[in-house]
């Protein structure tokens, strides 16, 4: 199912920003807590893939920050994501699952798409293939690395607070 998402993203166009990082083989995630990324919480919206992308992030509670995402194009939901950033082994990890507009899962039942933390800065969190940046109190950027067999590109989601 991840391949379907990759094909969809390549069909609608990609913005390259060179903002994502990867852990080296054997490298572990740095120490971090949800407090380090609590600035992500809120209701965010922006344009993407010819439609409106929307994310709603909770405040930290119970060792996680949950979120939901939806992409609406041509007045129809294209897909959803549900996920969280969770504290694990003195660090944090971003995990998500994709769903079509009828809530049929893309990943297998017990599978998630995982993005381990690579690097933390004051207003920027680098996960493997997924970077989140606080631009201001009312703007955040997210870059997602999309890989195919032949190439990899980054997609920029520029959000403003709703």
mmCIF file of C-alpha atoms in Angstrom:
data_model
loop_
_atom_site.group_PDB
_atom_site.id
_atom_site.type_symbol
_atom_site.label_atom_id
_atom_site.label_comp_id
_atom_site.label_asym_id
_atom_site.label_seq_id
_atom_site.Cartn_x
_atom_site.Cartn_y
_atom_site.Cartn_z
ATOM 1 C CA UNK A 1 0.000 0.000 0.000
ATOM 2 C CA UNK A 2 2.906 2.380 0.625
ATOM 3 C CA UNK A 3 3.745 1.936 -3.054
ATOM 4 C CA UNK A 4 0.277 3.273 -3.919
ATOM 5 C CA UNK A 5 0.933 6.396 -1.872
ATOM 6 C CA UNK A 6 4.304 6.869 -3.542
ATOM 7 C CA UNK A 7 2.781 6.528 -6.994
ATOM 8 C CA UNK A 8 0.031 9.005 -6.084
ATOM 9 C CA UNK A 9 2.543 11.531 -4.764
ATOM 10 C CA UNK A 10 4.693 11.286 -7.887
ATOM 11 C CA UNK A 11 1.656 11.770 -10.121
ATOM 12 C CA UNK A 12 0.585 14.996 -8.434
ATOM 13 C CA UNK A 13 4.018 16.635 -8.323
ATOM 14 C CA UNK A 14 6.865 16.889 -5.860
ATOM 15 C CA UNK A 15 8.679 19.822 -4.306
ATOM 16 C CA UNK A 16 12.330 19.185 -3.539
ATOM 17 C CA UNK A 17 13.698 20.879 -0.429
ATOM 18 C CA UNK A 18 16.631 18.705 0.759
ATOM 19 C CA UNK A 19 15.422 18.952 4.339
ATOM 20 C CA UNK A 20 15.150 15.327 5.459
ATOM 21 C CA UNK A 21 17.859 13.197 7.072
ATOM 22 C CA UNK A 22 18.499 9.494 7.685
ATOM 23 C CA UNK A 23 20.203 7.644 10.537
ATOM 24 C CA UNK A 24 23.429 5.887 9.585
ATOM 25 C CA UNK A 25 23.519 2.135 9.985
ATOM 26 C CA UNK A 26 23.945 1.343 13.683
ATOM 27 C CA UNK A 27 23.232 4.949 14.736
ATOM 28 C CA UNK A 28 20.645 5.388 17.477
ATOM 29 C CA UNK A 29 18.182 8.207 17.980
ATOM 30 C CA UNK A 30 19.266 11.082 20.256
ATOM 31 C CA UNK A 31 17.623 11.678 23.608
ATOM 32 C CA UNK A 32 14.393 13.664 23.319
ATOM 33 C CA UNK A 33 10.988 14.034 24.939
ATOM 34 C CA UNK A 34 7.592 15.201 23.786
ATOM 35 C CA UNK A 35 8.300 18.538 25.463
ATOM 36 C CA UNK A 36 10.913 19.108 22.723
ATOM 37 C CA UNK A 37 8.204 18.933 20.024
ATOM 38 C CA UNK A 38 5.152 20.196 21.926
ATOM 39 C CA UNK A 39 5.092 23.244 19.602
ATOM 40 C CA UNK A 40 3.592 20.969 16.914
ATOM 41 C CA UNK A 41 0.241 20.786 18.752
ATOM 42 C CA UNK A 42 -2.633 22.609 17.096
ATOM 43 C CA UNK A 43 -4.865 22.650 14.041
ATOM 44 C CA UNK A 44 -2.922 23.222 10.802
ATOM 45 C CA UNK A 45 -3.951 23.682 7.168
ATOM 46 C CA UNK A 46 -2.248 24.265 3.829
ATOM 47 C CA UNK A 47 -2.379 23.517 0.114
ATOM 48 C CA UNK A 48 -0.933 20.271 -1.230
ATOM 49 C CA UNK A 49 -1.437 18.041 -4.266
ATOM 50 C CA UNK A 50 -4.096 20.324 -5.740
ATOM 51 C CA UNK A 51 -6.176 20.318 -2.576
ATOM 52 C CA UNK A 52 -6.257 21.195 1.109
ATOM 53 C CA UNK A 53 -4.106 19.266 3.595
ATOM 54 C CA UNK A 54 -5.192 19.416 7.224
ATOM 55 C CA UNK A 55 -3.483 18.132 10.384
ATOM 56 C CA UNK A 56 -4.691 18.253 13.966
ATOM 57 C CA UNK A 57 -2.094 17.495 16.671
ATOM 58 C CA UNK A 58 -2.895 16.988 20.360
ATOM 59 C CA UNK A 59 -0.902 18.283 23.304
ATOM 60 C CA UNK A 60 1.443 15.708 24.883
ATOM 61 C CA UNK A 61 -0.373 13.312 27.200
ATOM 62 C CA UNK A 62 0.280 9.743 28.271
ATOM 63 C CA UNK A 63 3.654 9.581 26.532
ATOM 64 C CA UNK A 64 2.331 10.531 23.085
ATOM 65 C CA UNK A 65 1.058 13.315 20.843
ATOM 66 C CA UNK A 66 -1.635 11.963 18.521
ATOM 67 C CA UNK A 67 -2.572 13.410 15.147
ATOM 68 C CA UNK A 68 -4.985 13.033 12.263
ATOM 69 C CA UNK A 69 -4.406 14.157 8.672
ATOM 70 C CA UNK A 70 -6.653 14.419 5.661
ATOM 71 C CA UNK A 71 -6.181 15.541 2.093
ATOM 72 C CA UNK A 72 -9.262 16.994 0.379
ATOM 73 C CA UNK A 73 -9.115 17.547 -3.401
ATOM 74 C CA UNK A 74 -12.062 18.310 -5.683
ATOM 75 C CA UNK A 75 -14.346 18.401 -2.608
ATOM 76 C CA UNK A 76 -13.521 14.769 -1.752
ATOM 77 C CA UNK A 77 -11.218 13.168 0.769
ATOM 78 C CA UNK A 78 -8.248 11.570 -1.017
ATOM 79 C CA UNK A 79 -6.807 9.831 2.044
ATOM 80 C CA UNK A 80 -6.330 10.015 5.813
ATOM 81 C CA UNK A 81 -3.450 9.404 8.191
ATOM 82 C CA UNK A 82 -3.665 8.639 11.894
ATOM 83 C CA UNK A 83 -0.575 8.576 14.038
ATOM 84 C CA UNK A 84 1.464 9.816 16.944
ATOM 85 C CA UNK A 85 4.826 10.867 18.211
ATOM 86 C CA UNK A 86 5.604 8.559 21.096
ATOM 87 C CA UNK A 87 8.330 8.524 23.739
ATOM 88 C CA UNK A 88 10.377 5.317 23.401
ATOM 89 C CA UNK A 89 13.773 4.431 24.926
ATOM 90 C CA UNK A 90 14.638 8.004 26.013
ATOM 91 C CA UNK A 91 13.808 9.352 22.541
ATOM 92 C CA UNK A 92 10.773 9.904 20.331
ATOM 93 C CA UNK A 93 9.430 8.194 17.199
ATOM 94 C CA UNK A 94 6.790 9.298 14.712
ATOM 95 C CA UNK A 95 4.476 6.484 13.590
ATOM 96 C CA UNK A 96 1.472 6.580 11.271
ATOM 97 C CA UNK A 97 -1.035 4.549 9.289
ATOM 98 C CA UNK A 98 -2.779 5.511 6.028
ATOM 99 C CA UNK A 99 -6.451 5.045 5.181
ATOM 100 C CA UNK A 100 -8.438 5.630 2.006
ATOM 101 C CA UNK A 101 -11.522 7.864 2.011
ATOM 102 C CA UNK A 102 -13.627 4.914 3.254
ATOM 103 C CA UNK A 103 -11.203 4.192 6.134
ATOM 104 C CA UNK A 104 -9.754 1.068 4.554
ATOM 105 C CA UNK A 105 -6.170 0.727 5.769
ATOM 106 C CA UNK A 106 -3.233 0.846 3.374
ATOM 107 C CA UNK A 107 -0.748 -0.880 5.686
ATOM 108 C CA UNK A 108 -1.264 -4.395 7.009
ATOM 109 C CA UNK A 109 -3.210 -4.622 10.284
ATOM 110 C CA UNK A 110 -0.196 -4.601 12.634
ATOM 111 C CA UNK A 111 2.155 -2.491 10.489
ATOM 112 C CA UNK A 112 2.969 1.199 10.860
ATOM 113 C CA UNK A 113 5.140 3.586 8.895
ATOM 114 C CA UNK A 114 7.911 4.544 11.351
ATOM 115 C CA UNK A 115 10.142 7.605 11.336
ATOM 116 C CA UNK A 116 12.915 7.411 13.983
ATOM 117 C CA UNK A 117 14.367 10.646 15.353
ATOM 118 C CA UNK A 118 17.661 11.650 13.731
ATOM 119 C CA UNK A 119 18.332 15.107 15.172
ATOM 120 C CA UNK A 120 16.618 17.699 17.387
ATOM 121 C CA UNK A 121 17.004 21.470 17.144
ATOM 122 C CA UNK A 122 15.126 24.174 19.043
ATOM 123 C CA UNK A 123 12.454 24.611 16.355
ATOM 124 C CA UNK A 124 13.115 21.630 14.095
ATOM 125 C CA UNK A 125 12.713 17.873 14.521
ATOM 126 C CA UNK A 126 14.443 15.617 11.978
ATOM 127 C CA UNK A 127 12.930 12.164 11.773
ATOM 128 C CA UNK A 128 14.095 9.632 9.160
ATOM 129 C CA UNK A 129 12.547 10.994 5.987
ATOM 130 C CA UNK A 130 10.238 13.414 7.809
ATOM 131 C CA UNK A 131 11.217 16.866 9.089
ATOM 132 C CA UNK A 132 8.994 19.263 11.043
ATOM 133 C CA UNK A 133 9.958 22.928 11.464
ATOM 134 C CA UNK A 134 8.332 25.651 13.549
ATOM 135 C CA UNK A 135 8.573 28.794 11.419
ATOM 136 C CA UNK A 136 6.477 30.926 13.817
ATOM 137 C CA UNK A 137 3.654 30.477 16.313
ATOM 138 C CA UNK A 138 1.257 30.311 13.369
ATOM 139 C CA UNK A 139 3.281 28.503 10.702
ATOM 140 C CA UNK A 140 4.992 25.117 10.452
ATOM 141 C CA UNK A 141 6.649 23.279 7.564
ATOM 142 C CA UNK A 142 6.796 19.525 7.111
ATOM 143 C CA UNK A 143 8.998 17.774 4.567
ATOM 144 C CA UNK A 144 8.341 14.130 3.702
ATOM 145 C CA UNK A 145 10.807 12.017 1.724
ATOM 146 C CA UNK A 146 9.026 9.976 -0.921
ATOM 147 C CA UNK A 147 11.048 7.082 -2.330
ATOM 148 C CA UNK A 148 10.465 4.959 -5.406
ATOM 149 C CA UNK A 149 12.593 2.289 -7.031
ATOM 150 C CA UNK A 150 14.408 4.856 -9.169
ATOM 151 C CA UNK A 151 14.487 8.078 -7.147
ATOM 152 C CA UNK A 152 13.617 9.955 -4.002
ATOM 153 C CA UNK A 153 12.046 13.385 -3.691
ATOM 154 C CA UNK A 154 10.815 15.577 -0.859
ATOM 155 C CA UNK A 155 7.310 16.971 -0.530
ATOM 156 C CA UNK A 156 6.860 20.249 1.374
ATOM 157 C CA UNK A 157 3.699 20.844 3.375
ATOM 158 C CA UNK A 158 3.540 24.494 4.477
ATOM 159 C CA UNK A 159 0.853 24.912 7.133
ATOM 160 C CA UNK A 160 -0.748 27.833 8.915
ATOM 161 C CA UNK A 161 -2.628 27.608 12.200
ATOM 162 C CA UNK A 162 -6.417 27.412 11.860
#
